[in-house]
mmCIF file of C-alpha atoms (C1' of nucleotides) in Angstrom:
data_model
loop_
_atom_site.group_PDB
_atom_site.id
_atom_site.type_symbol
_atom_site.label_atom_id
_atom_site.label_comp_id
_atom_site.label_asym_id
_atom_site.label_seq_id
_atom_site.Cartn_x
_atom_site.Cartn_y
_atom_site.Cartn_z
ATOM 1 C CA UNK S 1 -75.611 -22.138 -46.696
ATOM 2 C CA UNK S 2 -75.611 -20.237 -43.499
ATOM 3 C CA UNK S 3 -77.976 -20.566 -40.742
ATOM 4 C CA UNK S 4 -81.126 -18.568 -39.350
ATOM 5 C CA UNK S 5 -78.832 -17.797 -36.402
ATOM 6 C CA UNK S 6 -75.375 -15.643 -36.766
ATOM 7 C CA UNK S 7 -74.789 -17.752 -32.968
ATOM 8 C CA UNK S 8 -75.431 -21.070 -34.800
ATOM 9 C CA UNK S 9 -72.838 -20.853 -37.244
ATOM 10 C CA UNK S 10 -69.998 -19.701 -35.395
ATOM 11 C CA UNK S 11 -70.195 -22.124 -33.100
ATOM 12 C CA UNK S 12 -69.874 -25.058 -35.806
ATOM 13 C CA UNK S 13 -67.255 -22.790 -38.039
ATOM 14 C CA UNK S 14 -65.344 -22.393 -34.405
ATOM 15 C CA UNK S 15 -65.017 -26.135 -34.453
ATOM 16 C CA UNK S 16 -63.861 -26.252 -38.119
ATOM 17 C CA UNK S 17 -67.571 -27.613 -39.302
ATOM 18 C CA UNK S 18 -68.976 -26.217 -42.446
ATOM 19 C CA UNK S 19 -72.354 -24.538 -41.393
ATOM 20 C CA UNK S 20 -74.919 -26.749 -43.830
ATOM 21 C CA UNK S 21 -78.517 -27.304 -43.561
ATOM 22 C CA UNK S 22 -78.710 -29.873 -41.567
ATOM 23 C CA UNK S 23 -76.123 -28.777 -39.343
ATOM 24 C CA UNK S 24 -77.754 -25.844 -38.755
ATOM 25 C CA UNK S 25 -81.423 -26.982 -38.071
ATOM 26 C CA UNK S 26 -79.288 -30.044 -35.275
ATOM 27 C CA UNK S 27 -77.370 -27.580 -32.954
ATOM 28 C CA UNK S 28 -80.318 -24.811 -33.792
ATOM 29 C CA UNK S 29 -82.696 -26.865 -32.002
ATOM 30 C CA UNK S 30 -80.687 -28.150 -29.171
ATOM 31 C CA UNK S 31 -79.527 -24.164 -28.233
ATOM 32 C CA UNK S 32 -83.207 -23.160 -28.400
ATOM 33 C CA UNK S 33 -84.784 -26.260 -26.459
ATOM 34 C CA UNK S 34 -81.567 -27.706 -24.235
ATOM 35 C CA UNK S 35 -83.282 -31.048 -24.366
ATOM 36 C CA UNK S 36 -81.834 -34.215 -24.478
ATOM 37 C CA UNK S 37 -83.373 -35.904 -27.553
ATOM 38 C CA UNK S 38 -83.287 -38.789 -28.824
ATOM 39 C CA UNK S 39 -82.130 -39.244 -32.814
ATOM 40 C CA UNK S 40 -85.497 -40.668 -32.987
ATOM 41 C CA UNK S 41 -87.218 -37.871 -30.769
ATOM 42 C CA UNK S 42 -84.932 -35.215 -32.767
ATOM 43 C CA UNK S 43 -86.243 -36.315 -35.997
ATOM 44 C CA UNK S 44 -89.778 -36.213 -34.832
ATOM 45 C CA UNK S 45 -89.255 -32.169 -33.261
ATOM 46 C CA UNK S 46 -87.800 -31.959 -36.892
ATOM 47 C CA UNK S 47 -90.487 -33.244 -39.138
ATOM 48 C CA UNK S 48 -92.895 -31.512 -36.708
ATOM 49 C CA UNK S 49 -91.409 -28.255 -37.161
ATOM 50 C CA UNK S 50 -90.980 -28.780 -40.940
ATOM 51 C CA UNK S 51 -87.643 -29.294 -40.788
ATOM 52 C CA UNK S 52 -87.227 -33.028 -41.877
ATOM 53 C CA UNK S 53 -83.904 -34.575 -42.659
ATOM 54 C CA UNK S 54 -82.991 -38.503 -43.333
ATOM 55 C CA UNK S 55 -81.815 -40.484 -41.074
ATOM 56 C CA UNK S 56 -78.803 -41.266 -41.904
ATOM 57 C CA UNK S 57 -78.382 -37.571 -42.120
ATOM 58 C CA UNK S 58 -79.499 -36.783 -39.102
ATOM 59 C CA UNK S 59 -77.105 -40.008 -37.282
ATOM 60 C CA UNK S 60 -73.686 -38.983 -39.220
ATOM 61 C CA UNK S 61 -73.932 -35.470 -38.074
ATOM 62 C CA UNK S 62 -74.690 -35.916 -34.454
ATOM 63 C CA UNK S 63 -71.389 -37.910 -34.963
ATOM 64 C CA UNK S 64 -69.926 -35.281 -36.476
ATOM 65 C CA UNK S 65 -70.711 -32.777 -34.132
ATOM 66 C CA UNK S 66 -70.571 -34.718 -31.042
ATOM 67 C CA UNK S 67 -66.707 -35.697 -32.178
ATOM 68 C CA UNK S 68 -65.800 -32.226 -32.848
ATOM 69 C CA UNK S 69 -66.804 -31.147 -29.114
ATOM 70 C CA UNK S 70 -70.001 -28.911 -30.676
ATOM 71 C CA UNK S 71 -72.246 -31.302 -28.566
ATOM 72 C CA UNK S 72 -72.580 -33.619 -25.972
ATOM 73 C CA UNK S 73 -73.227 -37.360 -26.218
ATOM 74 C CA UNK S 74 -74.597 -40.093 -23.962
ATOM 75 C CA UNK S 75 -76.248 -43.009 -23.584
ATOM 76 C CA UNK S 76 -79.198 -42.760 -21.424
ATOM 77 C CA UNK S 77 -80.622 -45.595 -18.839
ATOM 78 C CA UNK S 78 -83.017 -47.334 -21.916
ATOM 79 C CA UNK S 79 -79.624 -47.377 -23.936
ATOM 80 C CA UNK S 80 -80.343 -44.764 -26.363
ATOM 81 C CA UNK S 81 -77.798 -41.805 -27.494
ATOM 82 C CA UNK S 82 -78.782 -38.815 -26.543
ATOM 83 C CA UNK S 83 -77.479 -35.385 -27.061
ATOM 84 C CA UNK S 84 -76.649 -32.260 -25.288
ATOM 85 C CA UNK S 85 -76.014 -28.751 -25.789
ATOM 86 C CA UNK S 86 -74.063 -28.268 -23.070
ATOM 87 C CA UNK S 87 -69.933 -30.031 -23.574
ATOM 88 C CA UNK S 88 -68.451 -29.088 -20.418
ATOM 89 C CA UNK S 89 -68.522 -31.699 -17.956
ATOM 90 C CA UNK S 90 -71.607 -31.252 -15.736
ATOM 91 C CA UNK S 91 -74.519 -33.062 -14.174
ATOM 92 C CA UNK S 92 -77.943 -34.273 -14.774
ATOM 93 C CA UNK S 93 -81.272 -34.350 -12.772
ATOM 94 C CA UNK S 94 -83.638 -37.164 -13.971
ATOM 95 C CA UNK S 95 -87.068 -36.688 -13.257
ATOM 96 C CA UNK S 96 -88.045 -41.048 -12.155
ATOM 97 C CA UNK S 97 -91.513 -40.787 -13.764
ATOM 98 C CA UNK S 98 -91.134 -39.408 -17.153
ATOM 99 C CA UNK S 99 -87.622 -39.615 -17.707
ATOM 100 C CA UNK S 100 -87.222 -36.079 -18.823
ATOM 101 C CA UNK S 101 -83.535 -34.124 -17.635
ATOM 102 C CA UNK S 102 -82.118 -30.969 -16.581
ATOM 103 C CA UNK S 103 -78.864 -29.965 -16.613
ATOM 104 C CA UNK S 104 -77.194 -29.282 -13.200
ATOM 105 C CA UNK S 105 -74.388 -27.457 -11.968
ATOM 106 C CA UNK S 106 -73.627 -29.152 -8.269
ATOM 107 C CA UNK S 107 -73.823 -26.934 -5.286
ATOM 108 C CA UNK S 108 -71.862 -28.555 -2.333
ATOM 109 C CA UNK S 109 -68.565 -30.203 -1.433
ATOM 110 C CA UNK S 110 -68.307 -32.019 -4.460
ATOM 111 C CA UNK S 111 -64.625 -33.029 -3.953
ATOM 112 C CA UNK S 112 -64.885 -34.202 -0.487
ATOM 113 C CA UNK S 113 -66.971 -37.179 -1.538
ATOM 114 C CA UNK S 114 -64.671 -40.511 -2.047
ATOM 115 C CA UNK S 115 -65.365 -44.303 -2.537
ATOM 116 C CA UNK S 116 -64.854 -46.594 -0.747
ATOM 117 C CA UNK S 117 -65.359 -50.618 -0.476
ATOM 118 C CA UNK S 118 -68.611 -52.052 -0.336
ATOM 119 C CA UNK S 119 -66.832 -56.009 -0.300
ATOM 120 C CA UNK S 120 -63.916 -55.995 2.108
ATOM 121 C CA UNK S 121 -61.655 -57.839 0.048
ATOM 122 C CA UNK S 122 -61.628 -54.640 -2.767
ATOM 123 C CA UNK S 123 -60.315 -52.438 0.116
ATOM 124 C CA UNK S 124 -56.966 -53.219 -1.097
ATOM 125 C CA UNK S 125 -57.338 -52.687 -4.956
ATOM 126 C CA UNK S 126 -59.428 -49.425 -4.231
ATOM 127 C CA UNK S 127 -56.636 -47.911 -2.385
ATOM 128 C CA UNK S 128 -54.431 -48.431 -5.727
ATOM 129 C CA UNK S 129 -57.190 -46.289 -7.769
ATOM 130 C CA UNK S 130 -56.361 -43.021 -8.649
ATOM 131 C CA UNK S 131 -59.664 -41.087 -8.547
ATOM 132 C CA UNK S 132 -59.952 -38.065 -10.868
ATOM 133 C CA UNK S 133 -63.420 -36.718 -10.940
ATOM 134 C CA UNK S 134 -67.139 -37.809 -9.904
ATOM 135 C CA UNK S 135 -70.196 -36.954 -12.296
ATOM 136 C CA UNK S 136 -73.451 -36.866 -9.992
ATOM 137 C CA UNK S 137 -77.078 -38.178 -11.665
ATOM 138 C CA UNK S 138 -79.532 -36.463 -9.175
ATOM 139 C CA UNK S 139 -83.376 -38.189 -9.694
ATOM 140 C CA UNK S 140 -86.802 -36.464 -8.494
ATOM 141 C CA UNK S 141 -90.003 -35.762 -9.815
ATOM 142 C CA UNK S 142 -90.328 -33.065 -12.251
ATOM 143 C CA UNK S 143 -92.914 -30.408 -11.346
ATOM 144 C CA UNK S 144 -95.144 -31.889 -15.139
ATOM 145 C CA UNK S 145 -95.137 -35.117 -13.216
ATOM 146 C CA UNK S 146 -95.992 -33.614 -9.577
ATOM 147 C CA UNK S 147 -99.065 -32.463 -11.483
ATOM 148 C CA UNK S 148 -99.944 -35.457 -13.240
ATOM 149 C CA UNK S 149 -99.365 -38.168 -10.026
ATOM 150 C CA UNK S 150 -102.190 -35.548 -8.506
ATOM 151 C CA UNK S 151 -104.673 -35.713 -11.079
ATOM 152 C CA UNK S 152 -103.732 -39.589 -11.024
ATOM 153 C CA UNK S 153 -104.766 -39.275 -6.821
ATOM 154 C CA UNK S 154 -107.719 -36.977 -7.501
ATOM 155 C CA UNK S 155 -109.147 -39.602 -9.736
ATOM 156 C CA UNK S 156 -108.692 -42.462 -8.070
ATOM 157 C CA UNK S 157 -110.074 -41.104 -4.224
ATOM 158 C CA UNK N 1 -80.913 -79.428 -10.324
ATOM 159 C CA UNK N 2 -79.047 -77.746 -7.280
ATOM 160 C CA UNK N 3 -75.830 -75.214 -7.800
ATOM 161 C CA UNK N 4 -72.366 -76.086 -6.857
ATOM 162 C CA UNK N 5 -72.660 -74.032 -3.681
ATOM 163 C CA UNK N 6 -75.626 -73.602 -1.430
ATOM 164 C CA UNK N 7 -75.367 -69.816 -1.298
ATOM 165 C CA UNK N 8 -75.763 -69.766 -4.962
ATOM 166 C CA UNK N 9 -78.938 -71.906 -4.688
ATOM 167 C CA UNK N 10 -80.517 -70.190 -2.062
ATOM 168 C CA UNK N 11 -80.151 -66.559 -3.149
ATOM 169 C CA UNK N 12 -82.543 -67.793 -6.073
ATOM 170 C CA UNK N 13 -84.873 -70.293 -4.515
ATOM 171 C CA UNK N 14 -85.282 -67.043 -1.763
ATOM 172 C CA UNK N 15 -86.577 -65.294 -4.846
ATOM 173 C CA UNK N 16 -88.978 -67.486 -5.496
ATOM 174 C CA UNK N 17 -86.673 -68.863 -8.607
ATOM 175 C CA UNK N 18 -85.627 -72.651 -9.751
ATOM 176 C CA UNK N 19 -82.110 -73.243 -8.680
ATOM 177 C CA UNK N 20 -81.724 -73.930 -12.639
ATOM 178 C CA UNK N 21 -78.234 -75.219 -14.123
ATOM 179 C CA UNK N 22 -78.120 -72.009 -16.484
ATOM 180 C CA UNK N 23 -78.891 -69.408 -13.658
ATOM 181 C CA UNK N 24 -76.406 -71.289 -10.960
ATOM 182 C CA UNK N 25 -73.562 -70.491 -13.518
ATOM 183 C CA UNK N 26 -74.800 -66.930 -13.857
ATOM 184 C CA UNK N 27 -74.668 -66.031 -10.465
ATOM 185 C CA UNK N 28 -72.244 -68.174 -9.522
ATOM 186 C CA UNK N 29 -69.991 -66.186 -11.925
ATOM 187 C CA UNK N 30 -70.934 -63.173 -10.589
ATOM 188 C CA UNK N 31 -70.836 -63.788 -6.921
ATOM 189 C CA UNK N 32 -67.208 -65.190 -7.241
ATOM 190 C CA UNK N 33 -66.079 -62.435 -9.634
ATOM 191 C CA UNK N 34 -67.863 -59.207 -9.005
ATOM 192 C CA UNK N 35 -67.508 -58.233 -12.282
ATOM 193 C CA UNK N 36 -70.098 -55.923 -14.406
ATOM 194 C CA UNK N 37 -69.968 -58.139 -17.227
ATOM 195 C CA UNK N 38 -72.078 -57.227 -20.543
ATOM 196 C CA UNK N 39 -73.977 -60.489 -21.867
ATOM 197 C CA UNK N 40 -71.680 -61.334 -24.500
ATOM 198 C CA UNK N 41 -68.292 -60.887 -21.857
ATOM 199 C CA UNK N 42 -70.333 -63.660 -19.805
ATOM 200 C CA UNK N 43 -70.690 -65.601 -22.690
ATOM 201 C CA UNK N 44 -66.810 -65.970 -23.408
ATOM 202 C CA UNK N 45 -66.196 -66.311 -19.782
ATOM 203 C CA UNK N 46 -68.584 -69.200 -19.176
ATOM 204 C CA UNK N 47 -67.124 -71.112 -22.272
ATOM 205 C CA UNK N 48 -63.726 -70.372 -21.383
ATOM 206 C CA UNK N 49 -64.968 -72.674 -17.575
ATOM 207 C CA UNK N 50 -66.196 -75.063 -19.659
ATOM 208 C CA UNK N 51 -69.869 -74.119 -18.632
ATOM 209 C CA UNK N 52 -71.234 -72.388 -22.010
ATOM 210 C CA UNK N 53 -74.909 -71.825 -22.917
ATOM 211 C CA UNK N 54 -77.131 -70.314 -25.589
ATOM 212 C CA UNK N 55 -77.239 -66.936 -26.539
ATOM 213 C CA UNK N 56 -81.120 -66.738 -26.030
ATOM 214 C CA UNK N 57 -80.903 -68.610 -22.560
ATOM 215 C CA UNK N 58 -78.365 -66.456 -21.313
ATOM 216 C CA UNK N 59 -80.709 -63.299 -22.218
ATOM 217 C CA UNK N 60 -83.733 -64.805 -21.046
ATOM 218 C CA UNK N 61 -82.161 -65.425 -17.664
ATOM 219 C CA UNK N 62 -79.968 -62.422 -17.028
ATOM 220 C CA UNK N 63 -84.219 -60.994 -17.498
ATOM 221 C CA UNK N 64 -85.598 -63.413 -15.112
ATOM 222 C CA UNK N 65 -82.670 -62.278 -12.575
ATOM 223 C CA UNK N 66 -83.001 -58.745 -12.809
ATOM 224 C CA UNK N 67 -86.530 -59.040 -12.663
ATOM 225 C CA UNK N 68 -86.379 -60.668 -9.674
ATOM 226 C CA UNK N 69 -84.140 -58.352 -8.238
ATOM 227 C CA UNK N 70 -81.356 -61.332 -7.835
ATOM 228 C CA UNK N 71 -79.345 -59.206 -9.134
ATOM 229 C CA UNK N 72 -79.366 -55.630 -10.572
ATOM 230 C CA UNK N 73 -78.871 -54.467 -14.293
ATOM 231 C CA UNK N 74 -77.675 -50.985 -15.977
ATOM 232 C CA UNK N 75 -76.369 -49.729 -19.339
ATOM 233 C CA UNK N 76 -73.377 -49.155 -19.516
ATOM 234 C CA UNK N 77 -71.925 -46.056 -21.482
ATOM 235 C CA UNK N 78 -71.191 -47.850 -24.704
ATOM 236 C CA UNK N 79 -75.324 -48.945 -24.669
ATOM 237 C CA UNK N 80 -74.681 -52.186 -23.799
ATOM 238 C CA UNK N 81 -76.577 -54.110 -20.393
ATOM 239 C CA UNK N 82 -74.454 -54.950 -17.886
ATOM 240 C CA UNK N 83 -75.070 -56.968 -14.969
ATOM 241 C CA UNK N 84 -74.146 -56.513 -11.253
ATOM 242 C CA UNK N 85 -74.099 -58.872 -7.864
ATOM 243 C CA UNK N 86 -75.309 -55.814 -5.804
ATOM 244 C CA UNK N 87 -79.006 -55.213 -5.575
ATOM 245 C CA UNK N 88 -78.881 -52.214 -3.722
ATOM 246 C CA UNK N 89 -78.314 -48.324 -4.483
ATOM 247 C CA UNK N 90 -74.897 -47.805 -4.641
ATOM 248 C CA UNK N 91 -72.111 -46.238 -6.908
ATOM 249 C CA UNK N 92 -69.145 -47.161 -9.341
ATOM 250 C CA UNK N 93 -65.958 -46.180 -9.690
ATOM 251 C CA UNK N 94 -64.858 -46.644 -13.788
ATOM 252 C CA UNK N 95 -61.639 -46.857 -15.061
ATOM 253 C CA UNK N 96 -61.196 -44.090 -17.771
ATOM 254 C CA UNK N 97 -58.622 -46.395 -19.517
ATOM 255 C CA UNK N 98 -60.244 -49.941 -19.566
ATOM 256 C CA UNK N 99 -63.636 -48.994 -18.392
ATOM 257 C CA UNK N 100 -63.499 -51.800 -15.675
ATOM 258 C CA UNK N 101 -65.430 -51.015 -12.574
ATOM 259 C CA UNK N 102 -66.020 -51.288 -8.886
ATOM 260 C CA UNK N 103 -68.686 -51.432 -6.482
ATOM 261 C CA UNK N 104 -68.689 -48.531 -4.034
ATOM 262 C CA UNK N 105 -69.932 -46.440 -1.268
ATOM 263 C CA UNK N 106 -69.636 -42.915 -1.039
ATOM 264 C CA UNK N 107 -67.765 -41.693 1.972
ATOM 265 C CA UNK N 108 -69.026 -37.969 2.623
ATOM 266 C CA UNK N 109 -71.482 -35.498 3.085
ATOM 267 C CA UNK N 110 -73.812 -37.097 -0.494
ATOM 268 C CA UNK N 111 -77.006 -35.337 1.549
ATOM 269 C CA UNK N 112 -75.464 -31.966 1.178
ATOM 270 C CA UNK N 113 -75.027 -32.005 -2.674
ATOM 271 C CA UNK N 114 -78.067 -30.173 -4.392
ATOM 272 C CA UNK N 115 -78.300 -29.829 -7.997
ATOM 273 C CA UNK N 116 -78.756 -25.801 -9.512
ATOM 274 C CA UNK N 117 -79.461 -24.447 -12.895
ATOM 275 C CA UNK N 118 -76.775 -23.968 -15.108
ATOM 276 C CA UNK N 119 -79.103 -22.065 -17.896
ATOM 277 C CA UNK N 120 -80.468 -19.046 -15.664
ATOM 278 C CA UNK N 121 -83.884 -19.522 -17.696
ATOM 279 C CA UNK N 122 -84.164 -23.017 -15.970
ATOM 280 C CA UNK N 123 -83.621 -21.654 -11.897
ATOM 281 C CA UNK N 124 -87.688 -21.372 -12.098
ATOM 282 C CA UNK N 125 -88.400 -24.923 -13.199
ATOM 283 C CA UNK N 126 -85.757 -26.173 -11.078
ATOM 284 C CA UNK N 127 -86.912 -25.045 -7.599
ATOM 285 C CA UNK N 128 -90.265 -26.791 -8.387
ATOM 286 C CA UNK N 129 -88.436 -30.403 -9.060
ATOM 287 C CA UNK N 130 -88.764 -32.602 -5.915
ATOM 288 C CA UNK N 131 -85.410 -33.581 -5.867
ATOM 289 C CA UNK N 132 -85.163 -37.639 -4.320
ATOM 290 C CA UNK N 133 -81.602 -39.347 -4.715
ATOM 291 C CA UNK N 134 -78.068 -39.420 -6.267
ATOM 292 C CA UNK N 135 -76.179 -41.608 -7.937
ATOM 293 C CA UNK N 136 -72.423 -40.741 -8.394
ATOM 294 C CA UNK N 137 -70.211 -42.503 -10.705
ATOM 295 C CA UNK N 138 -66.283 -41.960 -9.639
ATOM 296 C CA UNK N 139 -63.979 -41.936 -12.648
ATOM 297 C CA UNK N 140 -59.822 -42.521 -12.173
ATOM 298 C CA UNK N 141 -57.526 -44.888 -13.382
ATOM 299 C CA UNK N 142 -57.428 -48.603 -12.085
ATOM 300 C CA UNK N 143 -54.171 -50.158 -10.737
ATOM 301 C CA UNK N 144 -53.639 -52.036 -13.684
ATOM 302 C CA UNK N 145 -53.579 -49.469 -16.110
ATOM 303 C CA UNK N 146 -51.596 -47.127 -14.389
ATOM 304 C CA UNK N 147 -49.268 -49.879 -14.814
ATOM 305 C CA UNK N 148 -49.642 -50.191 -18.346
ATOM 306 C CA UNK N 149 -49.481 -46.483 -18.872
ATOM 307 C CA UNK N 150 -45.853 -47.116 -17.158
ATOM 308 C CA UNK N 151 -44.882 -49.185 -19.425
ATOM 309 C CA UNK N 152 -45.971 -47.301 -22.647
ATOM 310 C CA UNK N 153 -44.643 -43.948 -21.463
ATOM 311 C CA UNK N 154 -40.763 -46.339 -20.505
ATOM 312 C CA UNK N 155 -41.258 -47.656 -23.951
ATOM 313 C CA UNK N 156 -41.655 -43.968 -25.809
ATOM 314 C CA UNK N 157 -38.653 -42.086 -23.438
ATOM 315 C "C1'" DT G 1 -99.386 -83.907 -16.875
ATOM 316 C "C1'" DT G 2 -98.646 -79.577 -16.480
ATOM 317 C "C1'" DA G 3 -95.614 -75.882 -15.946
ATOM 318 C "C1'" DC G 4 -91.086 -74.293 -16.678
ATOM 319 C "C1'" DG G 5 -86.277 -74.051 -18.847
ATOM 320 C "C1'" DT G 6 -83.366 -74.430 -22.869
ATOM 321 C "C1'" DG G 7 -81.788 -73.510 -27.532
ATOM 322 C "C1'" DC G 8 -82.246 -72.627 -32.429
ATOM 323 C "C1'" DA G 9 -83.622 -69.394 -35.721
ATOM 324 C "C1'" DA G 10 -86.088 -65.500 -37.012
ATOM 325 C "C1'" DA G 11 -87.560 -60.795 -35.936
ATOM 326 C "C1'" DC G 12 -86.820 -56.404 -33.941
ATOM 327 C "C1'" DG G 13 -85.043 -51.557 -33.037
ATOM 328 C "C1'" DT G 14 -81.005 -48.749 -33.101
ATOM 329 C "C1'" DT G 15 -76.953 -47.480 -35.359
ATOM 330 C "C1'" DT G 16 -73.508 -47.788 -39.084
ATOM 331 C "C1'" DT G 17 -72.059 -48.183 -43.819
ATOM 332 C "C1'" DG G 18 -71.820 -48.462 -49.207
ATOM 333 C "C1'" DC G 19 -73.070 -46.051 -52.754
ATOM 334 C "C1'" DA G 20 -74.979 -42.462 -55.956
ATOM 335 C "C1'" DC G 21 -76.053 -37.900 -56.492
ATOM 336 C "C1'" DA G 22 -75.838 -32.939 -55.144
ATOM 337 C "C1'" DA G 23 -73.618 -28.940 -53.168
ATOM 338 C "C1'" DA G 24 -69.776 -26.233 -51.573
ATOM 339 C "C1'" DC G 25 -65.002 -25.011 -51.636
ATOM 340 C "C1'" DG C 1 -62.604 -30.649 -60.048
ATOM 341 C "C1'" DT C 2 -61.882 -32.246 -55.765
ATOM 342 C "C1'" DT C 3 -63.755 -32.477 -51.342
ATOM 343 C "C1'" DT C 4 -67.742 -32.662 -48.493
ATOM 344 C "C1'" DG C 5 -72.764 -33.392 -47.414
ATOM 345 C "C1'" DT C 6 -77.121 -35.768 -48.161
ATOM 346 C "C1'" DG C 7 -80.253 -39.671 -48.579
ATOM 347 C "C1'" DC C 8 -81.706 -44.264 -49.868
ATOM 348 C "C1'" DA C 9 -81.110 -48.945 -49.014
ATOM 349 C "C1'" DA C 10 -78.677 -52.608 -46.999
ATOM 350 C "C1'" DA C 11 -75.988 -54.347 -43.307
ATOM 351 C "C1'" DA C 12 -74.477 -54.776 -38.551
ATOM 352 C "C1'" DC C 13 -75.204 -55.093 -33.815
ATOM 353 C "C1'" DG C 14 -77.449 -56.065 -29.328
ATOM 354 C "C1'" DT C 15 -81.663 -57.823 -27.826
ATOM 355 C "C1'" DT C 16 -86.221 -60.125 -27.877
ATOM 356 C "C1'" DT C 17 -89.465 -63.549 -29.326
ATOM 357 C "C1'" DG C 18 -91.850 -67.846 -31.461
ATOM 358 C "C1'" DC C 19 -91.525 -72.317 -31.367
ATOM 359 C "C1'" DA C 20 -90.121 -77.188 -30.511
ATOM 360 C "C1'" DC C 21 -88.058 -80.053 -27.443
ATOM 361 C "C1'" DG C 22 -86.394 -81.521 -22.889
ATOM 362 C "C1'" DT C 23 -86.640 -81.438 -17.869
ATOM 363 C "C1'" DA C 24 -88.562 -80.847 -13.323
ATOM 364 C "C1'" DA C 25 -92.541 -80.196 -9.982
#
DNA sequence: TTACGTGCAAACGTTTTGCACAAAC
DNA sequence: GTTTGTGCAAAACGTTTGCACGTAA
């Protein structure tokens, strides 16, 4: 079974993943939307777009593909798994009202940034670390939500 | 029922909390340890002082106290709540081995970091986020486990 | 005496697993 | 025909809640 998209299944046969249906319909709508579902939200774009799958299904493939480097996993700030098209290590802008996120490249000195202490008697411990790499969560409004905490004013004044 | 020490007691009472017996051994715990334990880590650690409690209680309170803002709460990336003696924004550094962590500030120009688009499609949508904060987590290898590693790379030569 | 804290047990939501059947190699 | 994928149902796990009892204001 091959997918509607020639880019779909090379990318899973790439990563030695047989192309099947559900497969397919998983990584087909992360490239198309670059959101960061949910299982739960996944299954409800699914259904929604007549493309239901079980459950069970739908959780051992996002395993699947997630372990074979075809996605990105993480557990977002409710605790939830959520998944991402992009595998590379990058960085994530949250928006503090509706929770939706972007993916983000930084811009900036990003190595030049370094820990240090906040209780004095770590100072020594710290020092010991070796630091490898930093992963920035950036937070804002999104531009949905600018429009909405206006309406939100407009009604109450 | 007052805590062992008066810090402990007033940090809550200041909160407008009972200096109970279960949430003295809470943040006793983590005032003296700084640790980002997980509910069930605090569990094992209280019962291994002799100071254990219920499952429910230990819930309920770790709620009241992050509620309160006695002390703060987060997921961690395995899904699971962890709890943390500093209130305010700050960042971690995270072992990559162990997963241990480590309260810290960041030392550098954080200010001049700005998030951009990694999808071109997105540089639009992007320029209309109001961007507000970041939060950087720091990733290396603690002391300890570089030691370990030591020891496992001796025992393999 | 009234409000609050504690603990047991049951419920809950998310995720994993055992199993039977179907599809692909 | 052997391996792999799918889906139902049940289990597992972290967490929350209802309730009865104990403790403190």
């Amino acid at each position: 079974m091959a997918c509607d998209r020639p880019e779909v299944t090379e990318r899973l046969t790439a990563h030695g993943l047989r192309a099947t249906p559900a497969r397919c319909r998983i990584l087909g709508l992360l490239l198309e939307t670059h959101e960061h579902y949910t299982p739960e939200e996944m299954l409800d774009e699914l259904r929604r777009r007549g493309e239901p799958m079980s459950i069970a299904t739908l959780y051992q493939n996002l395993a699947k593909l997630s372990e074979a480097g075809v996605i990105g996993r993480f557990v977002g700030p409710d605790g939830v798994s959520r998944y991402d098209v992009v595998t590379e290590p990058h960085h994530h802008l949250v928006c503090r009202v509706c929770g939706r996120m972007v993916d983000v490249r930084v811009k900036g000195p990003l190595e030049d940034l370094a820990p240090e202490p906040i209780f004095a008697e770590d100072a020594g411990e710290l020092a010991r670390w070796r630091v490898k790499g930093a992963k920035v969560e950036f937070s804002g409004v999104c531009p949905d939500c600018q429009l909405h905490l206006h309406r939100k004013e407009q009604r109450i004044a």
